Coordinates of C-alpha atoms in Angstrom, one line a residue:
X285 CA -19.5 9.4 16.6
X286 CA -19.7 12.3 14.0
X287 CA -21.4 15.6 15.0
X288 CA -23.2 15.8 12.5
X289 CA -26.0 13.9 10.9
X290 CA -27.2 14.3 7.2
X291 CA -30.4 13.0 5.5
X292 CA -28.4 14.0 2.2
X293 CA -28.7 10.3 0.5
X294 CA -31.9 9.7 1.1
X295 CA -33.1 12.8 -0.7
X296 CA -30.7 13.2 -3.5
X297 CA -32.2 9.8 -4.0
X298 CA -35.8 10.6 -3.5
X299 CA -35.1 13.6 -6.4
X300 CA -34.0 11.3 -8.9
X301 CA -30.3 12.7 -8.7
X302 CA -27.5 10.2 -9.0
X303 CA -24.2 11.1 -7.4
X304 CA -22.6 11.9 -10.7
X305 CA -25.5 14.5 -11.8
X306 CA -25.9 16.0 -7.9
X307 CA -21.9 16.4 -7.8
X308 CA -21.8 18.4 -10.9
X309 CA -24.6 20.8 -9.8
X310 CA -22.5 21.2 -7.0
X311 CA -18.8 21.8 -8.3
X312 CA -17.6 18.7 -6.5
X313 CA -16.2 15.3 -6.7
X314 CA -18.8 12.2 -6.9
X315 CA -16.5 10.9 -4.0
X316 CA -17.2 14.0 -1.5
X317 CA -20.6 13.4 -2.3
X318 CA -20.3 9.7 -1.3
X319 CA -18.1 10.9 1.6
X320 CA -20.8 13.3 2.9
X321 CA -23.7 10.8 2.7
X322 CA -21.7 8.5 4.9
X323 CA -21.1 11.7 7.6
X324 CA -17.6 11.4 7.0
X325 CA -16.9 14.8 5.2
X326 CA -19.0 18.2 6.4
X327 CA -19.0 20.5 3.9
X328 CA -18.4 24.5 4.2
X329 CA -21.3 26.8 4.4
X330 CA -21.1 27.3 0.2
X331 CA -20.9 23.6 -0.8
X332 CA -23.9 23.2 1.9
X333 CA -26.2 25.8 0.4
X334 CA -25.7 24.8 -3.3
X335 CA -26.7 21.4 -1.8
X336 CA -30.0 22.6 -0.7
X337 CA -30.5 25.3 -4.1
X338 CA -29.9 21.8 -6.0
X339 CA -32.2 19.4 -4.0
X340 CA -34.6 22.2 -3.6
X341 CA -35.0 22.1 0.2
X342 CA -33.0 23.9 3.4
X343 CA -29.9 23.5 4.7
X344 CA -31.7 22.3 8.0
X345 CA -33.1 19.1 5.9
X346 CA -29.7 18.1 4.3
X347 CA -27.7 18.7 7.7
X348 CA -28.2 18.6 11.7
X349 CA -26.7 18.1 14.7
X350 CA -26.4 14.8 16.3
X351 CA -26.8 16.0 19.9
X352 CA -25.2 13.2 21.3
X353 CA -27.6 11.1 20.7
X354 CA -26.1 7.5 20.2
X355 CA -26.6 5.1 17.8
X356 CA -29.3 2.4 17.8
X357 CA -28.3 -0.7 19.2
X358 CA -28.8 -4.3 17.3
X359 CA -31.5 -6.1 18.5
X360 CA -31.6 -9.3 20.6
X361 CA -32.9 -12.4 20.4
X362 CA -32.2 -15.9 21.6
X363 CA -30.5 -18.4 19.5
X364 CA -29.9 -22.0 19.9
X365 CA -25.8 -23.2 18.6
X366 CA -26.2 -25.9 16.1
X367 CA -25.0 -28.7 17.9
X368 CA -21.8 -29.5 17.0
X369 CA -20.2 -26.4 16.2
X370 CA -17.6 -26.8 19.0
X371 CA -17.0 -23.8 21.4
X372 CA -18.2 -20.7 20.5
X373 CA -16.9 -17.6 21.8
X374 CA -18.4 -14.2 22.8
X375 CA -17.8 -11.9 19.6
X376 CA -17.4 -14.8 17.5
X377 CA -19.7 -14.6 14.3
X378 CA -22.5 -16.5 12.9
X379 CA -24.9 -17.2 10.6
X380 CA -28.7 -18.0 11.8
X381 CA -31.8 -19.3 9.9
X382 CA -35.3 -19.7 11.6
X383 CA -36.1 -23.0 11.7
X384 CA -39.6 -23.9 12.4
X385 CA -39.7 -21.6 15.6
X386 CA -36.3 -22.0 16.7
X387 CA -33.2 -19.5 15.5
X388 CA -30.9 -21.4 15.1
X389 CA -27.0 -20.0 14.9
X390 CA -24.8 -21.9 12.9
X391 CA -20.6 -20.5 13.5
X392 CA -18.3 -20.4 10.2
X393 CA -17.0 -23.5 9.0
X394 CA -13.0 -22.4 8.3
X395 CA -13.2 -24.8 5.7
X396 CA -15.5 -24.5 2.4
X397 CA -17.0 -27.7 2.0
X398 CA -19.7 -26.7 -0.8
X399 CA -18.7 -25.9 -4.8
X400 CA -18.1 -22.5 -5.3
X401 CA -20.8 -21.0 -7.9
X402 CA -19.0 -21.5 -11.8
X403 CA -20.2 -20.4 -15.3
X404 CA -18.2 -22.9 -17.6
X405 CA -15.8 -25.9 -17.8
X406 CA -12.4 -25.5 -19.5
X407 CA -12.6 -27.5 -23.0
X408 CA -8.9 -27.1 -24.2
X409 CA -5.6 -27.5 -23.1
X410 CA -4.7 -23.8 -22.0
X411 CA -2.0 -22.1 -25.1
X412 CA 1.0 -20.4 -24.6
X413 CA -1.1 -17.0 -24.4
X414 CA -3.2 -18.4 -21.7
X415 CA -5.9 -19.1 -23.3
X416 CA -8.5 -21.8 -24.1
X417 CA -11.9 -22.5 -25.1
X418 CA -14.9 -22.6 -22.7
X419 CA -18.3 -24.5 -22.2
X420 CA -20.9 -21.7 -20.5
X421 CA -23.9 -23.2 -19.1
X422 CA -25.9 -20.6 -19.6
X423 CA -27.3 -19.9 -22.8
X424 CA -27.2 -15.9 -23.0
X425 CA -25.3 -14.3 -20.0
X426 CA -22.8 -12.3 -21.0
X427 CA -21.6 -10.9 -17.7
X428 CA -21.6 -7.5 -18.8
X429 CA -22.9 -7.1 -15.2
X430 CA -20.0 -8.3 -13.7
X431 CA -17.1 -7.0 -11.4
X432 CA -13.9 -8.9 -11.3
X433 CA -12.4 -8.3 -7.9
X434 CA -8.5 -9.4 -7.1
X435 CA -7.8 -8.9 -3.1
X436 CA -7.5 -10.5 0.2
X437 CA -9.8 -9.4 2.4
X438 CA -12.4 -11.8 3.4
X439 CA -14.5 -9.1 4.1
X440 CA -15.1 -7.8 0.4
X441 CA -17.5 -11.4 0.4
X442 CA -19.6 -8.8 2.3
X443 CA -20.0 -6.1 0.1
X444 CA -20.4 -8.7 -2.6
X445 CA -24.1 -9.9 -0.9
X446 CA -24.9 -6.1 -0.4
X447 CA -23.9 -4.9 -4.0
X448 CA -26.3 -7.8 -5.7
X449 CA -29.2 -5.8 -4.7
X450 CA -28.4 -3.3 -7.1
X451 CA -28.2 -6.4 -9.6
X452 CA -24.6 -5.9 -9.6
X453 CA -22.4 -9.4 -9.1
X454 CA -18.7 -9.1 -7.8
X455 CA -16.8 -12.1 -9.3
X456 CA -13.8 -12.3 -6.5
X457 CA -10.1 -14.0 -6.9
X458 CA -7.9 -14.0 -4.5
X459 CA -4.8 -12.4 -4.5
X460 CA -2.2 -11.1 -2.2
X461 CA -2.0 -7.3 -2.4
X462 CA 0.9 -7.3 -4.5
X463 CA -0.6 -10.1 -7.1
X464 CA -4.1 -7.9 -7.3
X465 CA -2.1 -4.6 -8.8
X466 CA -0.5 -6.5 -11.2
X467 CA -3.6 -8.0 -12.4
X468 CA -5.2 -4.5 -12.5
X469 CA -1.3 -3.2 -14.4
X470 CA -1.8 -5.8 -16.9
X471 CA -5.9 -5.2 -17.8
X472 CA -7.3 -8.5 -16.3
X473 CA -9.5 -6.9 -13.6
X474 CA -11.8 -4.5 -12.7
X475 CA -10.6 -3.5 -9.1
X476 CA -7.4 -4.4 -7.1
X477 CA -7.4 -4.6 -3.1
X478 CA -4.4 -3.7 -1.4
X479 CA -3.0 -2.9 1.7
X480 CA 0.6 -2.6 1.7
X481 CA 2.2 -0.2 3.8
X482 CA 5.1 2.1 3.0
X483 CA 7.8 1.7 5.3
X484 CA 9.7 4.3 5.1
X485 CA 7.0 7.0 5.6
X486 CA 4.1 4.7 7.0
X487 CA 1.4 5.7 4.4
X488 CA -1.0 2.8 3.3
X489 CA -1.0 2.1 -0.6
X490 CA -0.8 5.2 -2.5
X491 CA 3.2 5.4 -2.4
X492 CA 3.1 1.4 -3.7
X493 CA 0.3 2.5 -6.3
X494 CA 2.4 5.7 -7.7
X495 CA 5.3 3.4 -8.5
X496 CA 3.2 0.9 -10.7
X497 CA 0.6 3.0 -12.0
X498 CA 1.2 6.4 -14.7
X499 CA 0.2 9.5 -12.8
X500 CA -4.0 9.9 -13.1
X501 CA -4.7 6.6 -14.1
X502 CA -6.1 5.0 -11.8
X503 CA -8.5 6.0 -8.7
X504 CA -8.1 4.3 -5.3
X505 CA -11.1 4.4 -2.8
X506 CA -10.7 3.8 0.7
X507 CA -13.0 0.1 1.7
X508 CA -12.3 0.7 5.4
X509 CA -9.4 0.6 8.3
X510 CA -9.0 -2.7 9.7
X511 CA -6.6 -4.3 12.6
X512 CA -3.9 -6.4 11.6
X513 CA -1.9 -8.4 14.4
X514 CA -0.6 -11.3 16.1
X515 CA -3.3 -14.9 16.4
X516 CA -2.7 -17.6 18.7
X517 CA -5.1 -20.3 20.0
X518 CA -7.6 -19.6 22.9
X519 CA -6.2 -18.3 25.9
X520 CA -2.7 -17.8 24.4
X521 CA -0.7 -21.2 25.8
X522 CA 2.8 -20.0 24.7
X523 CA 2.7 -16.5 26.1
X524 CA 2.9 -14.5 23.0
X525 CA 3.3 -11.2 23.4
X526 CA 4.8 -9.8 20.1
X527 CA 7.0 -10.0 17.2
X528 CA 10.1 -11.1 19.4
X529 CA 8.6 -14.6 20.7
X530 CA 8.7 -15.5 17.0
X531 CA 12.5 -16.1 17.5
X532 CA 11.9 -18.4 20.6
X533 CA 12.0 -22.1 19.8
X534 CA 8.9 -23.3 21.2
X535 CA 6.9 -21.1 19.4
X536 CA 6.0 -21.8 15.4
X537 CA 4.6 -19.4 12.8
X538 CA 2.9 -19.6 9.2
X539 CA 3.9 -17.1 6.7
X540 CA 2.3 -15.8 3.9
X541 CA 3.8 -15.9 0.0
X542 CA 6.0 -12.8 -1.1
X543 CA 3.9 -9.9 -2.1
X544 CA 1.2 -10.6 0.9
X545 CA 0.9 -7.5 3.0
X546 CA 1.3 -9.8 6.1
X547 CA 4.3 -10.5 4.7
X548 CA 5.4 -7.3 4.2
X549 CA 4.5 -6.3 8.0
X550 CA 6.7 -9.4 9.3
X551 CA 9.3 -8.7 7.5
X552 CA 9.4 -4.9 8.4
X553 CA 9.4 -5.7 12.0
X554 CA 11.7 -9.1 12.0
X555 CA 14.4 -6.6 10.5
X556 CA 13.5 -3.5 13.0
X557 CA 14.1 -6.3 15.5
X558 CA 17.0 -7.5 14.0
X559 CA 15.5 -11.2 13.9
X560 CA 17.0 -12.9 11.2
X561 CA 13.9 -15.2 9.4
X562 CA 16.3 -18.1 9.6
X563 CA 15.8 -18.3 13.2
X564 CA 11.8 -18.3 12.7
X565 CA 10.5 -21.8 13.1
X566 CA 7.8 -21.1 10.0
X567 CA 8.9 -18.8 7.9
X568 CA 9.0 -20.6 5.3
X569 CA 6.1 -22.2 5.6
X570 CA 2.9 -20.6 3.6
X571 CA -1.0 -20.0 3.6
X572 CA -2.7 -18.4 0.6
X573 CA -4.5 -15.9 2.9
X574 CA -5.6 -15.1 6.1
X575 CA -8.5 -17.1 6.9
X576 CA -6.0 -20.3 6.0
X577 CA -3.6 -18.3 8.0
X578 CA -5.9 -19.0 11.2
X579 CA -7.2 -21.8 10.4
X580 CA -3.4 -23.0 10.4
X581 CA -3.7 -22.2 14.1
X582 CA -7.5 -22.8 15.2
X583 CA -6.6 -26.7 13.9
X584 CA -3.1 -26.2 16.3
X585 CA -0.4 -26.8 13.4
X586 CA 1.1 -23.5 14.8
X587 CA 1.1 -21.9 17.5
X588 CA 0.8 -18.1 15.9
X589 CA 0.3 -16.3 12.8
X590 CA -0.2 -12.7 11.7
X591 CA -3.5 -12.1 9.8
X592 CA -6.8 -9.3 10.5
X593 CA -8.5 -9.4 13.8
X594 CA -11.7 -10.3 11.9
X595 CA -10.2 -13.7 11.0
X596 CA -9.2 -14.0 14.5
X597 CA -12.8 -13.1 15.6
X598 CA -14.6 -15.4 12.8
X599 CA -11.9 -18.6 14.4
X600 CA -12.4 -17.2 17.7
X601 CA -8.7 -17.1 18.4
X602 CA -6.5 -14.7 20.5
X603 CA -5.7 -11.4 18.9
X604 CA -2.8 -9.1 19.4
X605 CA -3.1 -5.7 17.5
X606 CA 0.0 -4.7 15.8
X607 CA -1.0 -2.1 13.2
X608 CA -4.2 -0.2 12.1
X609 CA -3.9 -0.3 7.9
X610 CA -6.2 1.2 5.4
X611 CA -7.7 -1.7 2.5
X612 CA -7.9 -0.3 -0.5
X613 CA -9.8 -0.5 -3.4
X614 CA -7.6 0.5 -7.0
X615 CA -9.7 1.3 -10.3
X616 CA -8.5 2.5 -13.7
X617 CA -10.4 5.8 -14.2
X618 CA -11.8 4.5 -17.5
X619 CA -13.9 2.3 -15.3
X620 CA -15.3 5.0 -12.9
X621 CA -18.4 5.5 -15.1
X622 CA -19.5 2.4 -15.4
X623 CA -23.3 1.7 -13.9
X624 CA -21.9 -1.6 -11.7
X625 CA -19.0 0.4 -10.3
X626 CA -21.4 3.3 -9.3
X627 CA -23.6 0.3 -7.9
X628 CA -20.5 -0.7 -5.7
X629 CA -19.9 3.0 -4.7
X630 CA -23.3 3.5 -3.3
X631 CA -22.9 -0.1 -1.7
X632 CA -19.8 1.4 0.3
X633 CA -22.0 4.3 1.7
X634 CA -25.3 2.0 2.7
X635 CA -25.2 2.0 6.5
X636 CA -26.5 -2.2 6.4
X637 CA -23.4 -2.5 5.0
X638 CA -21.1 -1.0 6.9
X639 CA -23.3 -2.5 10.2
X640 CA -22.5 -5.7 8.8
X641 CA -18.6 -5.2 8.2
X642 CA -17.8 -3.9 11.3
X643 CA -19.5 -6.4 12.8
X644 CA -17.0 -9.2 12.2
X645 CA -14.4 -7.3 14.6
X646 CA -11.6 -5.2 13.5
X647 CA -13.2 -3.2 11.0
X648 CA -13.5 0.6 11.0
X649 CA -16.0 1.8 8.0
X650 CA -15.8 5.3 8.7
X651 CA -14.0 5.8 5.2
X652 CA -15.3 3.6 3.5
X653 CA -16.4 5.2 0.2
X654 CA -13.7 7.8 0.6
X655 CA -11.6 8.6 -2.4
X656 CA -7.8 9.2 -1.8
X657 CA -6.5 8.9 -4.8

């Protein structure tokens, strides 16, 4: 819990100030002010003072101490399960709506069964360039308020709900974190989400990014920390206790594509093991992320897979943590400006947000907002 609390947001708002404007008053980045809204930077006695001259009030408004006291707790009600759901867990997540007077609590369905939302049908054969003509059903959109997002996290479908208050739409593809930088090398999206750890030195992203990307070109900003680890079904029939049962014959595995930071971690550790991937019932056999991943094993077609404890939580399947990683969020500095992206920045820093997020397990929003890059 930080020490100190800050009303800084909430006034730099209230004055009209955007984060942009207030960081220039101040001499520093947009970022640090983000990062100081959220309570996860405390600035020096300077910084805080030109704060106050610049919001016109005292140090004592923008800044106090937390005195231990602890955070509110979620309230409580009581919910009836939507009959046939299956088992639910506790920790598992779900949805409710209030139905006449009841609340009813309806648990993720791992499989989509509704039509995702579309804009257009393809008219033409796709070219040799990639690409074709398009009917749009509506007359005069011009998605100018859009956000094309490549990544793999489930969990940026959350910041998507919370960023459309701002009138701000994320348009989300998925992508392993390898496919998403490329997208973002070659032009074709906004953001890229990664998190692909550096073996050699264990750093998250940045020395992945500085390989693809020309020095200053492109921003990364931290989404938040997140578990990543073992899944097996309930109660863990096999006895799974790491990386080593893999090789056993009893136990099977699904993989994830090349690129796929899963994949990357499995790797690392099947080769600190010296586990040759041969010997892995599974390894060649693929989901396209890590909700399929689970599912794989919620529906008992294998018996383990590596994926994010919050897709363990939302299956409610057994979890073993393996490695904290940082998720990343990679931008060309051109787009930095831009009123949508500054939408999804103060998104990141809204504490309904973040509640949300680390609510589905796994998730640590402490830096979310943060820029490292």
């Amino acid at each position: 819990m930080p020490e100190i609390e800050t009303s800084l947001g909430t006034l730099r708002r209230k004055r009209g100030f955007s984060a942009i404007h207030l960081a220039e008053e101040v001499g520093v980045s947009r970022q640090t002010i983000y990062a100081m809204e959220a309570g996860t930077y405390v600035p020096n006695t300077a910084v805080a003072l030109r704060l106050a001259r610049a919001l016109d009030t005292a140090v004592e408004e923008l800044f106090t101490l937390a005195d231990g006291v602890p955070p509110p707790k979620l309230r409580s009600e009581l919910a009836a399960l939507l009959p046939g759901s299956g088992v639910i867990l506790e920790g598992q997540t779900v949805q409710l709506c209030r139905v006449d007077k009841r609340l009813m609590a309806s648990a993720l369905s791992p499989v989509q069964w509704y039509f995702p939302a579309t804009d257009a049908v393809v008219a033409d054969k796709p070219g040799s360039q990639r690409k074709t003509r398009v009917q749009i059903f509506q007359e005069e959109d011009d998605f100018t308020n859009r956000i094309l997002v490549a990544g793999c996290d489930p969990g940026i479908s959350v910041l998507s709900r919370h960023v459309q208050t701002a009138g701000t739409e994320l348009v989300l593809t998925h992508r392993n974190s390898s496919q998403a930088l490329s997208l973002l090398k070659e032009g074709c999206v906004h953001i890229a989400g990664t998190h692909l750890t550096d073996e050699a030195s264990g750093e998250s992203n940045l020395p992945e990014i500085g390989r693809l990307f020309p020095k200053n070109s492109v921003a990364v900003i931290a989404f938040a920390v997140w578990e990543e680890g073992i899944l097996t079904a309930r109660g863990n029939p096999k006895n799974i206790r790491g990386i080593e049962d893999f090789s056993r014959r009893d136990v099977s595995i699904v993989n994830r594509e090349r690129g796929a930071g899963s994949r990357v971690l499995l790797d690392s550790r099947l080769k600190r093991m010296r586990i040759a991937a041969r010997t892995v019932r599974g390894y060649d056999d693929l989901a396209p992320g890590h909700l399929p991943a689970a599912w794989k094993v919620q529906s008992g077609a294998v018996d383990c897979c590596l994926a994010t404890g919050a897709a363990a939580r939302a299956l409610g399947l057994n979890f073993i943590p393996l490695v904290r990683e940082r998720y990343d969020l990679v931008i060309r500095k051109q787009h930095l400006d831009l009123p949508r992206i500054q939408n999804l920045f103060d998104t990141l820093s809204r504490s309904n947000f973040r509640r949300e997020l680390e609510g589905l397990g796994g998730y640590d929003t402490r830096v979310a907002g943060q820029r490292v890059l």
